[in-house]
């Protein structure tokens, strides 16, 4: 986990997988009408501020991931692999709540031993597999990557992976969905998988004008993302999804064409009112910087990446990863945004950092 998560895509080029994110949009006329309401501003970063590490209970040694959703009046934090003191198995994922005005102060629901519960549960078959191996490097993992509001609940998109022996050796199995109620940190798994390998790993979702747009790594050597969309009310129905082929939306996922490349992990795409355009946030392979880029629509074309800030140094045996935006925390009409990344500080050690970014 941890020092390998950010290189999920690269690992699975070697061992079989890809990565994730969210999005393009409606009809061209609708897009032009919407964007015409706000003048496009050039992407210029005026200042940044590291706000500190996302909190965790005393029993948790480390946890990564860090996707969020504002559900009701609470911010839901979703984490991937979670190392808990005295656990016999790695907790594949956990979650916590926070006041959106104090997002670093997390509140976990804990068991009698002070340990957080798993957020997205395993199926009986998955649990049986993990119980059978009892090994951290031979197990099924469920890693939440994003969530959207869906009929008053949170709909969570997660990777389903088989972690294999060896370094950075994962097998992408599919995309799992789960529902979580407001104020809860335990979700209910939906049956089956939304997408399965060799389909892209569509896990990073965003809602825009009645559609859900979801990025997925296409398992290529250039770390490319393709994009799918579906009406919000039909988001759980695989057959309704369509895919951008470079010109239009089509029903055949094999015709999907990359809209982003050279992004080795998580990516977030959102519409930013202040900039008057769409904003991409991500880490970049072997770079200490956190990058932003803009474009006129969810499929681009994208301007050149802008290095927003230098991340805290990572440990010599690791790297920083999981760079994403939290659009629900944005202030001043999008002039101030908040992004997070995982700062690796040692072997199986590190923190999720939250950074404020102010545009000129």
Tab-separated table of C-alpha atoms in Angstrom:
chain	number	residue	atom	x	y	z
A	1	UNK	CA	0.000	0.000	0.000
A	2	UNK	CA	1.070	3.580	0.672
A	3	UNK	CA	4.328	3.941	-1.234
A	4	UNK	CA	2.840	1.932	-4.066
A	5	UNK	CA	-0.606	3.498	-4.359
A	6	UNK	CA	0.440	6.551	-6.325
A	7	UNK	CA	2.027	4.359	-8.964
A	8	UNK	CA	-1.009	2.135	-9.297
A	9	UNK	CA	-1.161	2.629	-13.014
A	10	UNK	CA	2.494	1.940	-13.626
A	11	UNK	CA	2.359	-1.078	-11.370
A	12	UNK	CA	-0.476	-2.510	-13.359
A	13	UNK	CA	1.214	-1.874	-16.654
A	14	UNK	CA	3.766	-4.294	-15.211
A	15	UNK	CA	1.337	-6.501	-13.329
A	16	UNK	CA	-2.016	-5.697	-14.958
A	17	UNK	CA	-3.926	-2.390	-14.032
A	18	UNK	CA	-4.587	1.327	-14.451
A	19	UNK	CA	-6.035	4.292	-12.480
A	20	UNK	CA	-8.920	6.697	-12.259
A	21	UNK	CA	-10.784	10.002	-12.292
A	22	UNK	CA	-13.960	11.697	-13.713
A	23	UNK	CA	-15.737	13.297	-16.949
A	24	UNK	CA	-16.881	15.470	-20.425
A	25	UNK	CA	-20.114	16.975	-20.923
A	26	UNK	CA	-23.387	17.681	-22.619
A	27	UNK	CA	-24.119	19.118	-26.057
A	28	UNK	CA	-21.746	21.644	-27.605
A	29	UNK	CA	-24.365	24.401	-27.660
A	30	UNK	CA	-25.121	23.863	-23.994
A	31	UNK	CA	-21.449	24.008	-23.108
A	32	UNK	CA	-20.871	27.212	-25.027
A	33	UNK	CA	-23.902	28.784	-23.404
A	34	UNK	CA	-22.732	27.804	-19.919
A	35	UNK	CA	-19.132	28.898	-20.384
A	36	UNK	CA	-20.212	32.142	-21.967
A	37	UNK	CA	-21.620	33.318	-18.645
A	38	UNK	CA	-18.157	33.578	-17.100
A	39	UNK	CA	-15.114	35.088	-18.737
A	40	UNK	CA	-12.252	32.638	-18.948
A	41	UNK	CA	-9.358	33.646	-16.730
A	42	UNK	CA	-5.806	32.499	-17.216
A	43	UNK	CA	-4.654	29.977	-14.627
A	44	UNK	CA	-2.309	31.884	-12.306
A	45	UNK	CA	-1.556	30.821	-8.744
A	46	UNK	CA	-1.225	33.809	-6.392
A	47	UNK	CA	-0.428	31.923	-3.176
A	48	UNK	CA	-0.631	28.550	-1.471
A	49	UNK	CA	-0.692	27.431	2.149
A	50	UNK	CA	-0.105	23.982	3.630
A	51	UNK	CA	-2.894	23.622	6.212
A	52	UNK	CA	-1.491	20.485	7.787
A	53	UNK	CA	-2.244	16.784	7.986
A	54	UNK	CA	-5.702	15.218	7.941
A	55	UNK	CA	-6.439	13.853	11.410
A	56	UNK	CA	-6.696	10.211	12.411
A	57	UNK	CA	-7.485	8.319	15.638
A	58	UNK	CA	-4.675	7.155	17.912
A	59	UNK	CA	-5.088	3.529	16.810
A	60	UNK	CA	-4.432	4.328	13.138
A	61	UNK	CA	-0.793	4.246	12.118
A	62	UNK	CA	-1.376	5.502	8.594
A	63	UNK	CA	-4.085	5.703	5.913
A	64	UNK	CA	-4.078	7.098	2.390
A	65	UNK	CA	-6.569	7.945	-0.367
A	66	UNK	CA	-8.482	10.975	0.851
A	67	UNK	CA	-11.471	11.471	-1.470
A	68	UNK	CA	-14.276	13.564	0.048
A	69	UNK	CA	-17.981	14.250	-0.352
A	70	UNK	CA	-20.154	16.896	1.305
A	71	UNK	CA	-23.182	14.870	2.355
A	72	UNK	CA	-25.745	16.826	4.313
A	73	UNK	CA	-23.797	19.195	6.544
A	74	UNK	CA	-20.850	16.849	7.070
A	75	UNK	CA	-17.723	16.239	5.053
A	76	UNK	CA	-17.145	12.538	4.460
A	77	UNK	CA	-13.470	11.548	4.186
A	78	UNK	CA	-12.764	8.201	2.468
A	79	UNK	CA	-9.451	6.413	2.900
A	80	UNK	CA	-7.756	3.430	1.284
A	81	UNK	CA	-5.546	0.882	3.027
A	82	UNK	CA	-5.544	1.662	6.731
A	83	UNK	CA	-2.894	0.282	9.071
A	84	UNK	CA	-4.244	-0.126	12.605
A	85	UNK	CA	-2.169	-1.127	15.595
A	86	UNK	CA	-2.495	-4.837	16.490
A	87	UNK	CA	-4.646	-5.647	13.463
A	88	UNK	CA	-4.110	-9.124	12.036
A	89	UNK	CA	-5.164	-7.925	8.559
A	90	UNK	CA	-4.913	-4.594	6.739
A	91	UNK	CA	-8.209	-2.705	6.749
A	92	UNK	CA	-8.846	-2.175	3.062
A	93	UNK	CA	-10.595	1.156	3.625
A	94	UNK	CA	-12.029	3.398	6.352
A	95	UNK	CA	-13.937	6.685	6.561
A	96	UNK	CA	-14.366	9.659	8.881
A	97	UNK	CA	-16.558	12.757	9.208
A	98	UNK	CA	-15.597	16.406	9.593
A	99	UNK	CA	-17.093	19.875	9.762
A	100	UNK	CA	-16.413	21.393	6.300
A	101	UNK	CA	-15.180	24.531	8.086
A	102	UNK	CA	-12.601	22.392	9.946
A	103	UNK	CA	-11.818	19.634	7.442
A	104	UNK	CA	-8.624	18.458	9.176
A	105	UNK	CA	-10.457	17.624	12.418
A	106	UNK	CA	-11.871	14.190	11.676
A	107	UNK	CA	-14.348	12.201	13.739
A	108	UNK	CA	-14.172	8.415	13.401
A	109	UNK	CA	-16.739	5.893	14.579
A	110	UNK	CA	-14.642	3.434	16.599
A	111	UNK	CA	-15.186	-0.028	18.021
A	112	UNK	CA	-14.656	-0.995	21.663
A	113	UNK	CA	-10.892	-1.161	21.043
A	114	UNK	CA	-10.737	2.348	19.560
A	115	UNK	CA	-10.334	1.121	15.969
A	116	UNK	CA	-12.294	2.397	12.949
A	117	UNK	CA	-14.656	0.113	11.087
A	118	UNK	CA	-14.150	-0.804	7.448
A	119	UNK	CA	-16.072	1.669	5.268
A	120	UNK	CA	-16.929	-0.266	2.088
A	121	UNK	CA	-17.467	-3.891	3.133
A	122	UNK	CA	-16.202	-7.011	1.438
A	123	UNK	CA	-18.591	-9.519	-0.053
A	124	UNK	CA	-18.674	-12.912	1.643
A	125	UNK	CA	-16.561	-14.319	-1.191
A	126	UNK	CA	-13.939	-11.561	-0.893
A	127	UNK	CA	-13.748	-11.942	2.873
A	128	UNK	CA	-13.357	-15.695	2.527
A	129	UNK	CA	-10.469	-15.207	0.094
A	130	UNK	CA	-8.672	-12.847	2.466
A	131	UNK	CA	-9.305	-15.080	5.469
A	132	UNK	CA	-7.946	-18.002	3.475
A	133	UNK	CA	-4.644	-16.373	2.595
A	134	UNK	CA	-4.166	-14.247	5.710
A	135	UNK	CA	-1.445	-12.396	3.816
A	136	UNK	CA	-1.119	-8.622	3.211
A	137	UNK	CA	0.398	-9.316	-0.216
A	138	UNK	CA	-2.223	-11.844	-1.331
A	139	UNK	CA	-5.656	-10.328	-0.789
A	140	UNK	CA	-8.643	-8.554	-2.287
A	141	UNK	CA	-8.601	-4.789	-1.745
A	142	UNK	CA	-11.419	-2.253	-2.101
A	143	UNK	CA	-10.097	1.312	-2.432
A	144	UNK	CA	-12.648	4.177	-2.536
A	145	UNK	CA	-11.670	6.774	-5.137
A	146	UNK	CA	-14.659	9.155	-5.298
A	147	UNK	CA	-18.280	9.637	-4.287
A	148	UNK	CA	-21.242	11.637	-5.585
A	149	UNK	CA	-24.578	12.614	-4.055
A	150	UNK	CA	-27.278	10.277	-5.328
A	151	UNK	CA	-30.896	10.509	-4.083
A	152	UNK	CA	-29.789	11.983	-0.759
A	153	UNK	CA	-27.102	9.343	-0.225
A	154	UNK	CA	-23.461	9.028	-1.164
A	155	UNK	CA	-22.652	6.728	-4.083
A	156	UNK	CA	-19.079	5.533	-3.700
A	157	UNK	CA	-16.884	4.406	-6.619
A	158	UNK	CA	-14.054	2.043	-5.610
A	159	UNK	CA	-11.309	0.000	-7.209
A	160	UNK	CA	-11.576	-3.727	-6.652
A	161	UNK	CA	-8.069	-5.176	-6.860
A	162	UNK	CA	-6.201	-8.354	-6.160
A	163	UNK	CA	-2.982	-7.489	-4.366
A	164	UNK	CA	-0.286	-9.988	-5.337
A	165	UNK	CA	3.123	-10.894	-3.934
A	166	UNK	CA	5.922	-8.617	-5.054
A	167	UNK	CA	6.462	-4.892	-5.306
A	168	UNK	CA	3.675	-2.831	-6.904
A	169	UNK	CA	1.926	-5.938	-8.150
A	170	UNK	CA	-1.840	-5.420	-8.437
A	171	UNK	CA	-4.515	-6.912	-10.638
A	172	UNK	CA	-7.488	-4.671	-11.449
A	173	UNK	CA	-10.698	-6.678	-11.174
A	174	UNK	CA	-13.403	-4.044	-11.499
A	175	UNK	CA	-15.271	-1.036	-10.148
A	176	UNK	CA	-17.376	-1.595	-7.031
A	177	UNK	CA	-20.272	0.651	-5.979
A	178	UNK	CA	-21.599	1.280	-2.475
A	179	UNK	CA	-24.148	3.555	-0.819
A	180	UNK	CA	-23.557	5.530	2.369
A	181	UNK	CA	-26.135	7.449	4.384
A	182	UNK	CA	-25.510	11.010	5.653
A	183	UNK	CA	-23.608	11.017	8.929
A	184	UNK	CA	-22.470	7.389	8.536
A	185	UNK	CA	-18.992	5.888	8.074
A	186	UNK	CA	-20.081	2.416	7.007
A	187	UNK	CA	-21.466	1.905	3.516
A	188	UNK	CA	-23.672	-0.761	1.955
A	189	UNK	CA	-22.187	-2.599	-0.984
A	190	UNK	CA	-24.219	-2.832	-4.202
A	191	UNK	CA	-24.297	-6.212	-5.973
A	192	UNK	CA	-21.830	-7.008	-8.726
A	193	UNK	CA	-19.308	-4.716	-10.411
A	194	UNK	CA	-20.029	-1.668	-12.586
A	195	UNK	CA	-17.023	-2.267	-14.868
A	196	UNK	CA	-14.642	-5.225	-15.083
A	197	UNK	CA	-11.174	-5.760	-16.526
A	198	UNK	CA	-10.133	-5.211	-19.322
A	199	UNK	CA	-12.520	-2.241	-19.284
A	200	UNK	CA	-11.020	1.026	-17.962
A	201	UNK	CA	-11.066	1.557	-14.209
A	202	UNK	CA	-13.750	4.249	-14.132
A	203	UNK	CA	-13.633	5.311	-10.466
A	204	UNK	CA	-13.218	9.103	-10.181
A	205	UNK	CA	-16.638	10.646	-10.706
A	206	UNK	CA	-18.068	14.157	-10.872
A	207	UNK	CA	-21.648	15.406	-11.361
A	208	UNK	CA	-22.255	18.225	-13.826
A	209	UNK	CA	-25.559	19.458	-15.289
A	210	UNK	CA	-27.458	16.220	-14.633
A	211	UNK	CA	-24.712	13.884	-15.869
A	212	UNK	CA	-22.047	11.878	-14.098
A	213	UNK	CA	-18.633	12.027	-15.802
A	214	UNK	CA	-16.061	9.425	-14.828
A	215	UNK	CA	-12.397	9.079	-15.787
A	216	UNK	CA	-10.742	5.703	-16.069
A	217	UNK	CA	-7.211	4.571	-16.784
A	218	UNK	CA	-7.107	2.467	-19.957
A	219	UNK	CA	-4.190	0.256	-18.813
A	220	UNK	CA	-1.755	1.806	-21.314
A	221	UNK	CA	1.953	2.508	-20.901
A	222	UNK	CA	1.418	6.279	-21.255
A	223	UNK	CA	-0.918	6.462	-18.227
A	224	UNK	CA	-3.870	7.640	-20.316
A	225	UNK	CA	-7.377	8.398	-19.070
A	226	UNK	CA	-10.566	7.903	-21.037
A	227	UNK	CA	-13.944	9.253	-20.000
A	228	UNK	CA	-17.501	7.971	-19.671
A	229	UNK	CA	-20.776	9.715	-18.908
A	230	UNK	CA	-24.253	8.677	-17.816
A	231	UNK	CA	-27.433	10.479	-16.656
A	232	UNK	CA	-27.336	10.829	-12.875
A	233	UNK	CA	-30.562	8.895	-12.359
A	234	UNK	CA	-29.094	5.912	-14.251
A	235	UNK	CA	-25.600	5.987	-12.792
A	236	UNK	CA	-25.761	2.414	-11.462
A	237	UNK	CA	-26.758	0.984	-14.872
A	238	UNK	CA	-23.707	-0.112	-16.867
A	239	UNK	CA	-25.571	-0.428	-20.177
A	240	UNK	CA	-26.497	3.280	-20.200
A	241	UNK	CA	-22.905	4.577	-20.059
A	242	UNK	CA	-21.402	6.146	-23.167
A	243	UNK	CA	-17.765	6.904	-23.946
A	244	UNK	CA	-15.949	9.775	-25.680
A	245	UNK	CA	-14.316	8.564	-28.896
A	246	UNK	CA	-12.595	11.838	-29.746
A	247	UNK	CA	-15.607	13.278	-31.598
A	248	UNK	CA	-18.808	12.100	-29.926
A	249	UNK	CA	-20.282	9.817	-27.271
A	250	UNK	CA	-20.597	6.143	-28.248
A	251	UNK	CA	-21.867	3.028	-26.490
A	252	UNK	CA	-18.818	0.877	-27.277
A	253	UNK	CA	-16.200	1.257	-24.527
A	254	UNK	CA	-13.518	-0.109	-26.851
A	255	UNK	CA	-13.837	3.056	-28.946
A	256	UNK	CA	-12.983	5.337	-26.012
A	257	UNK	CA	-10.031	7.601	-26.770
A	258	UNK	CA	-7.688	9.241	-24.233
A	259	UNK	CA	-8.483	12.752	-23.025
A	260	UNK	CA	-5.497	12.951	-20.657
A	261	UNK	CA	-2.141	11.179	-20.483
A	262	UNK	CA	0.979	10.973	-18.323
A	263	UNK	CA	-1.030	11.026	-15.081
A	264	UNK	CA	0.154	8.118	-12.916
A	265	UNK	CA	-2.634	8.104	-10.340
A	266	UNK	CA	-5.655	10.005	-9.118
A	267	UNK	CA	-7.064	12.909	-11.109
A	268	UNK	CA	-9.878	15.354	-10.413
A	269	UNK	CA	-11.738	17.432	-12.987
A	270	UNK	CA	-14.267	20.067	-11.958
A	271	UNK	CA	-15.824	23.229	-13.359
A	272	UNK	CA	-14.341	26.307	-11.672
A	273	UNK	CA	-16.618	29.357	-11.696
A	274	UNK	CA	-13.837	31.840	-11.004
A	275	UNK	CA	-11.635	30.596	-13.840
A	276	UNK	CA	-14.618	30.153	-16.147
A	277	UNK	CA	-13.294	26.802	-17.306
A	278	UNK	CA	-12.650	23.236	-16.258
A	279	UNK	CA	-9.820	22.495	-13.854
A	280	UNK	CA	-7.670	19.346	-13.692
A	281	UNK	CA	-5.611	18.535	-10.580
A	282	UNK	CA	-3.037	15.762	-10.318
A	283	UNK	CA	0.421	14.585	-9.342
A	284	UNK	CA	2.934	13.845	-12.073
A	285	UNK	CA	5.336	10.951	-12.354
A	286	UNK	CA	8.582	11.479	-10.404
A	287	UNK	CA	7.891	15.191	-9.912
A	288	UNK	CA	7.892	16.989	-6.529
A	289	UNK	CA	5.318	19.499	-7.829
A	290	UNK	CA	1.518	19.484	-7.689
A	291	UNK	CA	-0.021	20.308	-11.082
A	292	UNK	CA	-3.116	22.098	-12.376
A	293	UNK	CA	-4.335	22.576	-15.931
A	294	UNK	CA	-7.427	24.054	-17.546
A	295	UNK	CA	-9.602	23.565	-20.606
A	296	UNK	CA	-12.974	24.524	-22.099
A	297	UNK	CA	-14.697	21.196	-21.446
A	298	UNK	CA	-14.360	17.872	-19.679
A	299	UNK	CA	-12.606	16.386	-22.718
A	300	UNK	CA	-10.200	19.301	-23.129
A	301	UNK	CA	-8.207	20.320	-25.035
A	302	UNK	CA	-6.047	21.059	-22.028
A	303	UNK	CA	-3.526	23.828	-21.540
A	304	UNK	CA	-0.018	22.958	-20.423
A	305	UNK	CA	0.246	21.865	-16.771
A	306	UNK	CA	1.038	24.597	-14.244
A	307	UNK	CA	3.082	23.689	-11.178
A	308	UNK	CA	0.910	25.081	-8.379
A	309	UNK	CA	3.265	24.357	-5.489
A	310	UNK	CA	6.156	22.182	-4.356
A	311	UNK	CA	4.979	19.293	-2.181
A	312	UNK	CA	6.740	18.328	1.021
A	313	UNK	CA	9.736	16.092	0.293
A	314	UNK	CA	8.969	12.375	0.236
A	315	UNK	CA	11.127	9.739	1.872
A	316	UNK	CA	14.037	8.351	-0.122
A	317	UNK	CA	12.270	5.008	-0.572
A	318	UNK	CA	8.893	6.461	-1.642
A	319	UNK	CA	7.067	9.256	-3.429
A	320	UNK	CA	4.070	11.546	-3.007
A	321	UNK	CA	0.801	10.575	-4.681
A	322	UNK	CA	-3.028	10.742	-4.573
A	323	UNK	CA	-3.197	14.417	-5.622
A	324	UNK	CA	-6.843	15.494	-5.856
A	325	UNK	CA	-9.076	18.551	-5.486
A	326	UNK	CA	-11.969	18.883	-3.047
A	327	UNK	CA	-14.444	21.088	-4.985
A	328	UNK	CA	-16.976	21.078	-2.146
A	329	UNK	CA	-14.522	23.080	-0.018
A	330	UNK	CA	-13.907	25.833	-2.605
A	331	UNK	CA	-14.452	29.456	-1.503
A	332	UNK	CA	-14.834	32.879	-3.092
A	333	UNK	CA	-16.552	31.499	-6.178
A	334	UNK	CA	-13.689	29.105	-6.878
A	335	UNK	CA	-10.880	31.623	-6.467
A	336	UNK	CA	-9.720	29.575	-3.464
A	337	UNK	CA	-9.573	25.807	-3.829
A	338	UNK	CA	-8.349	22.975	-1.623
A	339	UNK	CA	-6.272	20.018	-2.737
A	340	UNK	CA	-4.733	17.076	-0.930
A	341	UNK	CA	-1.934	14.615	-1.536
A	342	UNK	CA	-0.273	11.796	0.366
A	343	UNK	CA	3.191	12.695	1.630
A	344	UNK	CA	5.284	9.572	2.114
A	345	UNK	CA	7.620	9.932	5.077
A	346	UNK	CA	9.010	6.392	5.293
A	347	UNK	CA	8.216	2.728	4.734
A	348	UNK	CA	4.464	2.372	5.292
A	349	UNK	CA	4.410	5.848	6.818
A	350	UNK	CA	3.084	9.257	5.837
A	351	UNK	CA	0.235	11.746	6.048
A	352	UNK	CA	-2.512	13.195	3.921
A	353	UNK	CA	-1.757	16.918	3.513
A	354	UNK	CA	-4.398	19.568	2.734
A	355	UNK	CA	-3.265	22.657	0.819
A	356	UNK	CA	-5.100	25.923	0.113
A	357	UNK	CA	-4.534	27.342	-3.381
A	358	UNK	CA	-5.492	30.938	-4.232
A	359	UNK	CA	-5.744	32.122	-7.835
A	360	UNK	CA	-4.706	35.557	-9.025
